[in-house]
Each structure stands twice: as structure tokens, then as C-alpha cells.
Coordinates of C-alpha atoms in Angstrom, one line a residue:
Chain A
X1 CA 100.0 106.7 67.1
X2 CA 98.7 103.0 66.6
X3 CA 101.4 102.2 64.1
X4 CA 104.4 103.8 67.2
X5 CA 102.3 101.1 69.9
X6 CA 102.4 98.3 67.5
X7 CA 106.0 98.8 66.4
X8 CA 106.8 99.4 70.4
X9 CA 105.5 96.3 71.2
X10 CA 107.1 94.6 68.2
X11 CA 110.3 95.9 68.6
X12 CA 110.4 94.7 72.6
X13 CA 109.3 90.7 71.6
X14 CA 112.0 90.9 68.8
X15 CA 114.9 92.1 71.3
X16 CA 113.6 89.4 74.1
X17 CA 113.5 86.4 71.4
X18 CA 116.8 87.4 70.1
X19 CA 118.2 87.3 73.6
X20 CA 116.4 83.9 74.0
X21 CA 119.4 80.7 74.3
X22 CA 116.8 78.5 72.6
X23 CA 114.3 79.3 70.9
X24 CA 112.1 76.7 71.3
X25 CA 108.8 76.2 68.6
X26 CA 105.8 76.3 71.3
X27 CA 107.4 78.7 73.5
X28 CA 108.5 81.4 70.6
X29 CA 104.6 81.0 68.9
X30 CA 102.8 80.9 72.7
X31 CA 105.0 83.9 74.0
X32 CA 104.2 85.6 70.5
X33 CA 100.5 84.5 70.7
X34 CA 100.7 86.6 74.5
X35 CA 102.7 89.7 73.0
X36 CA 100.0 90.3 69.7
X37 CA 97.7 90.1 72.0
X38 CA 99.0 92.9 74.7
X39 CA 100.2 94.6 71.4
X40 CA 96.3 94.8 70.2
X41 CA 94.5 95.6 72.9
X42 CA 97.2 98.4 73.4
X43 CA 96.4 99.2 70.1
X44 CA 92.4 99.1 70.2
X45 CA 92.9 100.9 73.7
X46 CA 94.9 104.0 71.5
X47 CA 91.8 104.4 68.9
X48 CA 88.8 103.8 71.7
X49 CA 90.3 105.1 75.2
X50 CA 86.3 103.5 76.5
X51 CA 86.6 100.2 75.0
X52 CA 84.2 98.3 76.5
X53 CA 85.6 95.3 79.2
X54 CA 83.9 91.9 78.3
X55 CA 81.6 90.5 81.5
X56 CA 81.5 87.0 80.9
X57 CA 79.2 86.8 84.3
X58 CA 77.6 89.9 84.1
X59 CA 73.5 88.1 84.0
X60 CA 75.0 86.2 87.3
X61 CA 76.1 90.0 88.4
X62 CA 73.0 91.3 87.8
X63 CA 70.9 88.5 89.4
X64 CA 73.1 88.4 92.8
X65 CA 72.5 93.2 92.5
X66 CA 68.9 92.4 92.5
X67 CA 68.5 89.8 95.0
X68 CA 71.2 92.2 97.6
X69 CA 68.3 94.8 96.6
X70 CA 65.4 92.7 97.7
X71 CA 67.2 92.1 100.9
X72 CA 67.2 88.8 100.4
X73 CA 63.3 88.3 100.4
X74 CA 62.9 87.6 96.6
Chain B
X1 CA 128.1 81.8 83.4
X2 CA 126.6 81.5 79.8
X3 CA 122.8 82.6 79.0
X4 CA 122.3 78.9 78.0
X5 CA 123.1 77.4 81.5
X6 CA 121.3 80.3 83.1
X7 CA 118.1 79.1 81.3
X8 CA 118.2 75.9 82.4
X9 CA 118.9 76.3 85.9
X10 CA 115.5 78.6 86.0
X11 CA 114.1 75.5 84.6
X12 CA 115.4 73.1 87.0
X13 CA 115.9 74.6 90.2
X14 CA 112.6 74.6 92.6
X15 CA 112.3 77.5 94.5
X16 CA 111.7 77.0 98.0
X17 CA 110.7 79.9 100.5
X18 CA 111.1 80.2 104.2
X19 CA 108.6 80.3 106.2
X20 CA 109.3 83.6 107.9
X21 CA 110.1 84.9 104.1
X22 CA 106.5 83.6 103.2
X23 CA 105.0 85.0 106.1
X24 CA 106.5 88.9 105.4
X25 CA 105.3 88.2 101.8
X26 CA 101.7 87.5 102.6
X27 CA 101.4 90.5 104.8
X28 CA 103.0 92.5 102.2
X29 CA 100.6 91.9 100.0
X30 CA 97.7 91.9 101.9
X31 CA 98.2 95.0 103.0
X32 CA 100.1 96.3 100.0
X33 CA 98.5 98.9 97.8
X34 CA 94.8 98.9 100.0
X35 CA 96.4 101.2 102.6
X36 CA 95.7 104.4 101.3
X37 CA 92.0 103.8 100.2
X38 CA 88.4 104.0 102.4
X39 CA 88.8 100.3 103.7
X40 CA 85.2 99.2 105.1
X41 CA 84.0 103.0 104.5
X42 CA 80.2 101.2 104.7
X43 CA 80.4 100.6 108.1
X44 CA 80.8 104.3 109.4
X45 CA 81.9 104.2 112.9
X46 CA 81.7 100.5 113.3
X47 CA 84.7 100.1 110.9
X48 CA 86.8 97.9 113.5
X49 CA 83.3 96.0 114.0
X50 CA 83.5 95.1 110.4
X51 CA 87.4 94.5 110.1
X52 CA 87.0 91.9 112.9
X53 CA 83.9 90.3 110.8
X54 CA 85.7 90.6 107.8
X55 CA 88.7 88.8 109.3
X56 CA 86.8 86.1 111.1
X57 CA 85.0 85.1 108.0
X58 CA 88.3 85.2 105.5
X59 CA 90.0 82.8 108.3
X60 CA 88.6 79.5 106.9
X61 CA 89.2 81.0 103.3
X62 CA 93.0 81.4 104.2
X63 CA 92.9 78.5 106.3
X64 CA 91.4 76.0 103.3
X65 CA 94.8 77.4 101.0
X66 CA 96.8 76.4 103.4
X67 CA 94.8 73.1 104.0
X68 CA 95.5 72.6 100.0
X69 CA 99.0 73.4 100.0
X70 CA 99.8 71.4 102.7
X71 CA 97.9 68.1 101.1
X72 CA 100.4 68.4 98.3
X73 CA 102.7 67.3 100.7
X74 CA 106.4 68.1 99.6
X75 CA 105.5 68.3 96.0
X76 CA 105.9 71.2 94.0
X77 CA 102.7 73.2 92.5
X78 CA 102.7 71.8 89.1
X79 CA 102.8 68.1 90.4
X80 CA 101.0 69.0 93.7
X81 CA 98.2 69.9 91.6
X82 CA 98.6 66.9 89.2
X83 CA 98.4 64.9 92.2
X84 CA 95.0 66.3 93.7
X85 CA 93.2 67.1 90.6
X86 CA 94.7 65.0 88.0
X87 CA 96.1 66.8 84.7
X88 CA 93.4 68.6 82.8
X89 CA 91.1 69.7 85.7
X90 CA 94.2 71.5 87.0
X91 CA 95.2 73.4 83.8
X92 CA 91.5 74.6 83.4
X93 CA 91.4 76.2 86.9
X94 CA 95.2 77.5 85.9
X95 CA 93.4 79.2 83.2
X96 CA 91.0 80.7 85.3
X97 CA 93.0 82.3 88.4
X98 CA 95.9 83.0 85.1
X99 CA 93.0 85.4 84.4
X100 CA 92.0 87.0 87.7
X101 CA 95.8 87.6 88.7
X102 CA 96.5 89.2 85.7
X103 CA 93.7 91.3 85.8
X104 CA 94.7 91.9 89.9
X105 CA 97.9 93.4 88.4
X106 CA 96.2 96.1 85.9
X107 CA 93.3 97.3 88.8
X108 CA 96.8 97.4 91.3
X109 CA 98.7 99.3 88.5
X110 CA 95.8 101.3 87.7
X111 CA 95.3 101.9 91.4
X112 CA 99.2 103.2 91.4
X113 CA 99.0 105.5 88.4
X114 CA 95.9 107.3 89.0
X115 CA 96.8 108.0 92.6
X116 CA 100.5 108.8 91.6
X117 CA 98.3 111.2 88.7
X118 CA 95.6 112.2 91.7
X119 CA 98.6 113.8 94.3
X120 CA 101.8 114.1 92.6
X121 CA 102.0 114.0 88.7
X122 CA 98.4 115.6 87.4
X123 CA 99.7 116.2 84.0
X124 CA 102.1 112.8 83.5
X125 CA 99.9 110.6 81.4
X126 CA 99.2 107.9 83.4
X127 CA 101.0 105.0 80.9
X128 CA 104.1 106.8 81.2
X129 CA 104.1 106.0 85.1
X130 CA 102.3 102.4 83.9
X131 CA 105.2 101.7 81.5
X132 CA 107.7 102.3 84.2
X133 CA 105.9 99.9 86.9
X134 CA 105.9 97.3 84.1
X135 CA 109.5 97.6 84.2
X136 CA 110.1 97.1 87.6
X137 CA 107.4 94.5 88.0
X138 CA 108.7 92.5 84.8
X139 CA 112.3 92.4 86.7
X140 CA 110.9 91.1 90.2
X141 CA 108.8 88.7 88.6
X142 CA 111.5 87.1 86.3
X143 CA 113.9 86.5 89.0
X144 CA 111.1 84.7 91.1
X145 CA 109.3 84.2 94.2
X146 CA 112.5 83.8 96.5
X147 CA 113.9 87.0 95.5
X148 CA 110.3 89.1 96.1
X149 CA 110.2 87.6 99.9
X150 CA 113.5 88.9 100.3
X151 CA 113.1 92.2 99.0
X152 CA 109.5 92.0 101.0
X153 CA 111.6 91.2 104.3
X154 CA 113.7 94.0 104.1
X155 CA 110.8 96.1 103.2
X156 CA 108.2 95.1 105.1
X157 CA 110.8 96.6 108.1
X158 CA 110.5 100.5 106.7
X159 CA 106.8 99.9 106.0
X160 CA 105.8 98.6 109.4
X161 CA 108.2 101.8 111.0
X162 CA 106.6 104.2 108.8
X163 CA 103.4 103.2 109.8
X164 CA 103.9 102.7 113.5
X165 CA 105.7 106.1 114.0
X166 CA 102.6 107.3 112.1
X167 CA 99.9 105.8 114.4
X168 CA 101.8 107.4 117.2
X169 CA 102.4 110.7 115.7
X170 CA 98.7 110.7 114.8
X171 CA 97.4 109.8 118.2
X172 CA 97.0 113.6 118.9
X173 CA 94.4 114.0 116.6
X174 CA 92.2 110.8 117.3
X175 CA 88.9 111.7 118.4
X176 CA 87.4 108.6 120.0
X177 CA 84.2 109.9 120.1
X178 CA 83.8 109.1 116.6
X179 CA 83.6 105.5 117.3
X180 CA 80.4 105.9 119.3
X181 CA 77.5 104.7 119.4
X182 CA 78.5 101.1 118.9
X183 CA 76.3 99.6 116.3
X184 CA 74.0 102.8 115.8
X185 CA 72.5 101.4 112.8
X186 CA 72.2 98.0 113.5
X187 CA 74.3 95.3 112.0
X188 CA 73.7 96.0 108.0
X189 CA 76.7 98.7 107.8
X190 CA 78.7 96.3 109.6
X191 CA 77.9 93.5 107.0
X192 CA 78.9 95.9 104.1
X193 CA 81.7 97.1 105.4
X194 CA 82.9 93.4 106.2
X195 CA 81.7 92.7 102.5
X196 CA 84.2 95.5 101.3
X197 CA 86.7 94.4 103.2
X198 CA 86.5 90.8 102.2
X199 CA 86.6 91.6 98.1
X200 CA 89.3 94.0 98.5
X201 CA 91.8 93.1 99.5
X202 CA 91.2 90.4 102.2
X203 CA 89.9 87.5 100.0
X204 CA 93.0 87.9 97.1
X205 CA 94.9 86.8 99.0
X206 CA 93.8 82.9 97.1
X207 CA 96.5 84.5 94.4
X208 CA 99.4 83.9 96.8
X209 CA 98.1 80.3 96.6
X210 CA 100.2 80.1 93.0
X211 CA 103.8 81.7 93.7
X212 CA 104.7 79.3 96.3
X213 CA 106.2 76.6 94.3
X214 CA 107.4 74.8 96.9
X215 CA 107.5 75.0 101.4
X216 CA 110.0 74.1 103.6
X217 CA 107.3 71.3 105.2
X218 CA 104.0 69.7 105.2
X219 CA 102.9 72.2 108.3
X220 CA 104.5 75.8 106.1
X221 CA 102.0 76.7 104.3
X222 CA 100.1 77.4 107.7
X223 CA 103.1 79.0 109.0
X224 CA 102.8 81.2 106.5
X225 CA 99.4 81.9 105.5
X226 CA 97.5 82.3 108.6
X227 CA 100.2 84.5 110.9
X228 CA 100.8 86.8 107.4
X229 CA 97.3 87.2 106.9
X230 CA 95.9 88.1 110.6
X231 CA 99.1 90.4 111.1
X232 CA 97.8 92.4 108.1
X233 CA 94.6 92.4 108.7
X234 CA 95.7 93.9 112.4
X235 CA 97.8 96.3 110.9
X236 CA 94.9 97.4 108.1
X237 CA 92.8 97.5 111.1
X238 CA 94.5 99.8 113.4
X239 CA 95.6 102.3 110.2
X240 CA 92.3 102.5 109.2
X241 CA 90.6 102.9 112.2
X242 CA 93.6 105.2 113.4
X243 CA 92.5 107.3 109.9
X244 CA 88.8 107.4 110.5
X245 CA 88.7 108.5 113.9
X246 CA 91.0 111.5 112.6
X247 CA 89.3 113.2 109.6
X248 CA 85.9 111.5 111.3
X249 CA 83.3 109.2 110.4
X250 CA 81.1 110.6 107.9
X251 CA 84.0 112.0 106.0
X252 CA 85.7 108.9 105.6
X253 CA 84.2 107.4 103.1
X254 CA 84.0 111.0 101.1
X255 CA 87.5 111.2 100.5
X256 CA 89.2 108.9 97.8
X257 CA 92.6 108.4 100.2
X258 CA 91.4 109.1 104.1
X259 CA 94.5 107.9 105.1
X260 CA 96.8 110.8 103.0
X261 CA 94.8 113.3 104.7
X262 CA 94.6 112.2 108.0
X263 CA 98.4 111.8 108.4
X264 CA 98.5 115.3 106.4
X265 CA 96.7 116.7 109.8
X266 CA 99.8 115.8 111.8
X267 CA 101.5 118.7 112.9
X268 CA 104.3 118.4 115.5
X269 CA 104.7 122.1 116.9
X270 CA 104.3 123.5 113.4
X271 CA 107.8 121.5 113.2
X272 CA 106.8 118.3 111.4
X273 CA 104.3 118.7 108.8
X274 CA 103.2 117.8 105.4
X275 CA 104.2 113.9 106.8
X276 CA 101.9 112.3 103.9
X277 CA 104.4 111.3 101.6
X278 CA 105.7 109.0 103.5
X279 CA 102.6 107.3 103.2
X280 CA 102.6 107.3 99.5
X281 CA 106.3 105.5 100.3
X282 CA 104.8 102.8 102.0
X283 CA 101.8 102.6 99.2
X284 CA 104.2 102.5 96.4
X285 CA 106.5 99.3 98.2
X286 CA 103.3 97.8 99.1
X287 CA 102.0 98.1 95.5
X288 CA 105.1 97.2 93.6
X289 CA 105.3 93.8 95.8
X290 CA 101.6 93.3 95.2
X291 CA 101.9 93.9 91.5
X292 CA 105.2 91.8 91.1
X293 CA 103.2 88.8 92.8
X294 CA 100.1 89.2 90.6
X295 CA 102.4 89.0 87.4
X296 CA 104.5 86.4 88.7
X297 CA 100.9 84.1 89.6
X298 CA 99.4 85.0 86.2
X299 CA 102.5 83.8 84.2
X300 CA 102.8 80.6 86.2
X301 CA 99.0 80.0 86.0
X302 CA 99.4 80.6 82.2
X303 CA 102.5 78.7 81.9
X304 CA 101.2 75.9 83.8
X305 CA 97.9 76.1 82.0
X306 CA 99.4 75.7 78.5
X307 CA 101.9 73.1 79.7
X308 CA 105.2 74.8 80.1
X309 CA 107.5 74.4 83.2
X310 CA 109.5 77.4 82.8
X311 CA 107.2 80.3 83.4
X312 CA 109.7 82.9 82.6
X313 CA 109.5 83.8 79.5
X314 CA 105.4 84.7 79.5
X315 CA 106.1 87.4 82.0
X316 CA 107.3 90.2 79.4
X317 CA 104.3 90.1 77.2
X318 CA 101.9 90.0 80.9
X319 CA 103.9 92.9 81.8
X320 CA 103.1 94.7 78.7
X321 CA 99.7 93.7 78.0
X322 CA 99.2 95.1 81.8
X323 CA 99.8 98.7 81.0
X324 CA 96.7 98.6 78.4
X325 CA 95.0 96.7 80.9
X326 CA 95.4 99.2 83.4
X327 CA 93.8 102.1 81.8
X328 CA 91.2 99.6 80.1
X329 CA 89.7 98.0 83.2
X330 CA 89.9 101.2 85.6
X331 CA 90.1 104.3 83.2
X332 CA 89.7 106.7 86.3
X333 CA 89.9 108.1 89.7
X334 CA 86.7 107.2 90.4
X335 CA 86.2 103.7 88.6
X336 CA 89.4 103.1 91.0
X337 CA 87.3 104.1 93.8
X338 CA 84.1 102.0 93.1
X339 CA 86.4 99.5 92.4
X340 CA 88.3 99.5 95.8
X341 CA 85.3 100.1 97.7
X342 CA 82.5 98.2 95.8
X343 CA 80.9 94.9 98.0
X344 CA 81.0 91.7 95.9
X345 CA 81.6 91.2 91.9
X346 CA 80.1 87.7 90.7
X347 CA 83.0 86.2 89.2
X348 CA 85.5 87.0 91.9
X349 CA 83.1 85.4 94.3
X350 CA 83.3 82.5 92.1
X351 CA 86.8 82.3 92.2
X352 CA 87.9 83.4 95.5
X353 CA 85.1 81.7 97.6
X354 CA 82.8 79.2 95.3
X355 CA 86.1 77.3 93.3
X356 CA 88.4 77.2 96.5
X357 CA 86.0 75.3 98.3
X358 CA 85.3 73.3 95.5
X359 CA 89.1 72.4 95.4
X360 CA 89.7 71.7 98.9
X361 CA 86.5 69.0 99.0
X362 CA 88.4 67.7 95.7
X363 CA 91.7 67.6 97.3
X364 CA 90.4 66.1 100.8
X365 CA 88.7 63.1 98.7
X366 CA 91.5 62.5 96.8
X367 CA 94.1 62.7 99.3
X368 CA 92.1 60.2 101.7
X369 CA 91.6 57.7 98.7
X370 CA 95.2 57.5 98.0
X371 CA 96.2 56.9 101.5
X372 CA 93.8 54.1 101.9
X373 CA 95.4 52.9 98.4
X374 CA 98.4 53.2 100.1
X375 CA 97.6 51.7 103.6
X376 CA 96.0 48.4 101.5
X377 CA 99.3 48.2 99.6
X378 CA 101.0 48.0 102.7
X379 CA 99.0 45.8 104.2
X380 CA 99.2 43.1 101.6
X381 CA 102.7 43.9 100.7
X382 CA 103.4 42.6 104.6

């Protein structure tokens, strides 16, 4: 099932980037850059359906949770 | 006309929006895919209470985007920004609302799936439904911001008839009563409910900040922002209140889509019945414009970001990294729930409220300085 997502996802930036006019150096390795990563998280997403989201401010999260519980007063 | 000359006149051409386009636009996607859900469900019978907070305090918010757009003057976004924030500064926050808008677009497709899954398809998987809104998203981003306000005006015309022959045809099974007593429990359910209201969906609207390229005049971007946002928030109002004081107050926030079952209640002489699917009509325009905007503001952001004019060609892989993104950041009914009715999340607060602010003080310093720059090169030049 991971091997059908990945070749999915490879097979639509190969049609797109052969439609491309120009195919210009930074655009083709930013827009592939984009696609591998869509491509692996709909891969990582196929083998763990509860894959864990990142919280980059989850202490700041946490902090405002518990000062809304305090009312305020801590 | 060849593919090559079709590329570069996306590249050149600046895409400018009326301001009655703009205006349908930002109603559309204010109240785009929040209709069906427990808007403000906190505030039990003071719902309208907390819509009329809720709106008063996301004014200055809406107010302070149009205050930045309109200090860019006539320049478009990438240079307006330049302008106000110099280069770097401006890519960085790029990056930053690049990743909220994107991240907008999977909770508003996941919000489409699993309540396309909850009352129509139970047994579709819910990435065959995502795969499909990619698809149509992908298409209405690529062909840019001018083409979504059109398709929004002619929308935004069955929408608001949909829901005004609603209202009317569910004014039969209002109960007033369950607006009483005023203020009950003091002003803390009010405060929530405004605090709903404001994360979802009142304060996004700091996303339609990036599709406008450019305005028709210094004064649009209030033309469009602040009529857009306060007819939405009327017409959220009125729905929502309409729905609550049908299937009541209590139950209101128990159900996951109060406004599907109130309008399933109406029942004209046993004659017209079963009316709710034409509320999941309006829910899937409303959700497809919101979506198409959130992709179309993520691959500028990231376009912009990484230094690239065109935008264009980032919206495919956005597209398809949403459908994972969908199921990964809201992987159920209820997560969609919680996530639609939850009060603050820290680092939308900092993006929607804290950096905003931050950018209109920026912009305010920066615009004065170079007018007095201006004004002194005048002066000695005469």
C-alpha cells in the first residue's frame, strides 16, 4: 500500500513537470522538495493512521490551559 | 496560445480584484464551511450575546489588515511587504502564515470529509472524498484569486437564498423562550462562547490578508474587509441563533451539526420535508471557496517565502500533501468537533492576534519614516 501512495504521488509530479514550458533548476528541486514531502507523510500516514502532529508551542499551550484554569489568579 | 506564453503571462500579469468581488469573497469565507457546526455552543442561550462580543472584538483585528493593506499603497503584496518590512523579515513571517493556511486547508478538508462520511457516505473512505476536493481546490487555486471572487459572486447569490428561505421556513419552529434569561450565568459563558467564535472562524480571516495581490485603491482593502466581514458575521449570527432557538439551548451544543437538524425539523404541511441537504449545498460551496483560498495563501506564502514570483506551480504538491494532512491533523468526527468548537490554541493566537499587531506597529513606523524622508526631499529639492 505504501509503495501504490508513493508511486501515486510520483507519477502526478512526473506528469506536472513534463507539462512544465521551462523547467527551471530552483523551481523543479523546490516543487520536488514540496511533492516528497506530501508524498512521505502520505506515506508515514498509510503505516501509522495516529501519527503523532508536532506542537512546536505546546509548553506555551499548556501554560496559557493552566492559567484559563486558575481563572486568571495564578 | 502556446503553454510557454501562458506561463509567463501568470508570471507577469497582477491580479487585481474589485472591491465588490473582494467583499463577496471575504464573506464567503468567513462564513464558509463554519455554518453547519455549534458556533459559540459555550454561551448557551446567550449565543447572540457572544456573536456580538465576538464581533466587536475581531473589528480592530479586521480593521488593522485592512490598515496594512492599505499602507502598501498601490503596491502589490510581494513589494508591499518589501516596502514595510524590508526583505527577510517578510519572508520569515511568509513562512509562518505559509504554515497556518496550509494547515487551515487540511482541518477545512477534514471538516468536509468527515461530515460528507458523518451524513451521506459512511462507508466511502474519507481520502477518496479528500482526493477529489484536492482536485477541485488545485484547479481554483491555479487559476487565481480573480477567478475564486467570481465564482464566490455567483455563489455567494444561491448561498445567501438558500439560507434566507431557510431562516423563514424555520421561523415556525423558533421558540424564543429559549433565549431567556438574558445572562443567567453571568458573563463567563458569554466570554467562551465569544472565545469560540473568535478562533473559529472569525479571526482567520488574517489568511485573506495573502490572496489579494493587489486593490483597486489605497481605501479597498477597507471596502472589502470590514463590510465582508460584519455581513458574515450577521449572517453566522442570525443562522445560528435561528438553529439554537429550534432544537433548543442545552441541545445545541450536544449535537455535532445543530444546524442539519434544526432545518431537518421543517416540515411545511408534511409537504416539504427532509430540507437539510440543502444545507450541506451551501456547506460544500462555502467549504470549497474556503479551501481554494487557504491553498492559494499557503502557496503564495511559500512561494514568496522561498523567493519565487510565480506561485503556481507549488499548489499541486499543497494540494496533495493536504489530503494526508487532512486525516493527520483531524483523524475524526470528534477531533473535528473539539477542533471547531475549542476556545484558543497558542500558536494561532500568536499568529492571528500577537504577529498582526506586531506588523501593523512595524508598518505604521515605517510608513511615517518614509513620508517624512519624503516630505524633507521635497522640501530641499524646492
Amino acid at each position: 500500500m505504501v509503495g501504490l501512495v508513493i508511486l501515486a504521488y510520483v507519477a502526478v509530479a512526473a506528469f506536472e513537470l513534463y507539462l512544465w514550458a521551462e523547467r527551471p533548476w530552483k523551481k523543479v528541486v523546490v516543487y520536488l522538495a514540496f511533492f516528497a514531502a506530501a508524498g512521505t507523510l502520505a506515506a508515514l500516514l498509510t503505516l501509522n493512521k495516529y501519527l503523532k502532529v508536532p506542537e512546536p508551542l505546546g509548553a506555551l499551550q499548556r501554560w496559557i490551559a493552566k492559567l484559563w484554569q486558575g481563572g486568571g489568579s495564578k | 496560445m502556446d503553454r510557454q506564453a501562458v506561463a509567463g503571462r501568470w508570471q507577469q500579469v497582477r491580479e487585481v480584484v474589485p472591491d465588490n468581488q473582494g467583499l463577496v469573497l471575504v464573506l464567503l469565507f468567513v462564513v464558509g464551511n463554519t455554518l453547519v457546526f455549534a458556533l459559540g455552543a459555550l454561551a448557551g442561550p446567550d449565543l447572540w450575546l457572544a456573536f456580538l462580543v465576538a464581533t466587536a472584538i475581531a473589528l480592530p483585528m479586521v480593521l488593522l489588515v485592512a490598515r496594512i493593506r492599505s499602507l502598501m499603497g498601490g503596491r502589490d503584496l510581494a513589494a508591499g511587504l518589501e516596502y514595510l518590512f524590508g526583505r527577510w523579515p517578510s519572508r520569515a513571517v511568509a513562512l509562518g502564515y505559509g504554515v497556518l493556511t496550509w494547515r487551515l486547508s487540511c482541518y477545512v478538508m477534514s471538516d468536509v470529509t468527515n461530515f460528507v462520511q458523518a451524513v451521506a457516505l459512511p462507508t466511502t473512505p474519507q481520502f477518496v472524498v479528500a482526493s477529489v476536493l484536492a482536485l477541485l481546490m488545485l484547479w481554483a487555486a491555479k487559476e487565481g484569486v480573480e477567478v475564486i471572487a467570481r465564482f464566490s459572486v455567483v455563489m455567494a447569490k444561491v448561498v445567501l437564498l438558500v439560507l434566507a428561505v431557510t431562516f423563514l421556513l424555520m421561523l415556525s419552529e423558533v421558540d424564543i423562550g429559549e433565549f431567556l434569561p438574558v445572562m443567567y450565568d453571568g458573563p463567563k459563558p458569554v466570554i467562551m462562547g465569544a472565545l469560540q467564535l473568535l478562533d473559529f472562524p472569525f479571526l482567520e480571516v488574517i489568511v485573506l490578508f495573502w490572496i489579494f495581490d493587489c486593490f483597486q485603491s489605497k481605501n479597498s482593502p477597507y471596502k472589502v474587509f470590514l463590510p465582508g466581514f460584519l455581513i458574515a458575521a450577521f449572517v453566522l449570527m442570525i443562522v445560528a441563533c435561528t438553529s439554537m432557538a429550534v432544537v433548543g439551548a442545552r441541545r445545541y451544543g450536544f449535537y455535532y451539526f445543530p444546524v442539519w437538524t434544526a432545518v431537518a425539523r421543517i416540515n411545511v404541511s408534511t409537504f416539504l420535508t427532509r430540507l437539510e441537504a440543502i444545507i450541506g449545498v451551501t456547506f460544500a460551496i462555502g467549504s470549497f471557496v474556503k479551501m481554494a483560498v487557504c491553498l492559494l495563501a499557503a502557496s503564495r506564502c511559500f512561494a514568496y517565502a522561498l523567493g519565487f514570483k510565480d506561485y503556481r506551480f507549488l499548489v499541486t504538491p499543497l494540494a496533495l500533501g493536504a489530503i494526508p494532512g487532512s486525516q493527520w491533523f483531524l483523524s475524526n468526527v470528534l477531533e473535528m468537533e473539539r477542533s471547531a468548537t475549542r476556545t484558543h490554541r497558542a500558536g494561532e493566537l500568536a499568529l492571528q492576534v500577537v504577529l498582526p499587531i506586531v506588523l501593523w506597529l512595524v508598518a505604521e513606523l515605517r510608513s511615517r519614516k518614509s513620508k517624512k524622508h519624503v516630505k524633507k526631499g521635497e522640501a530641499s529639492g524646492s
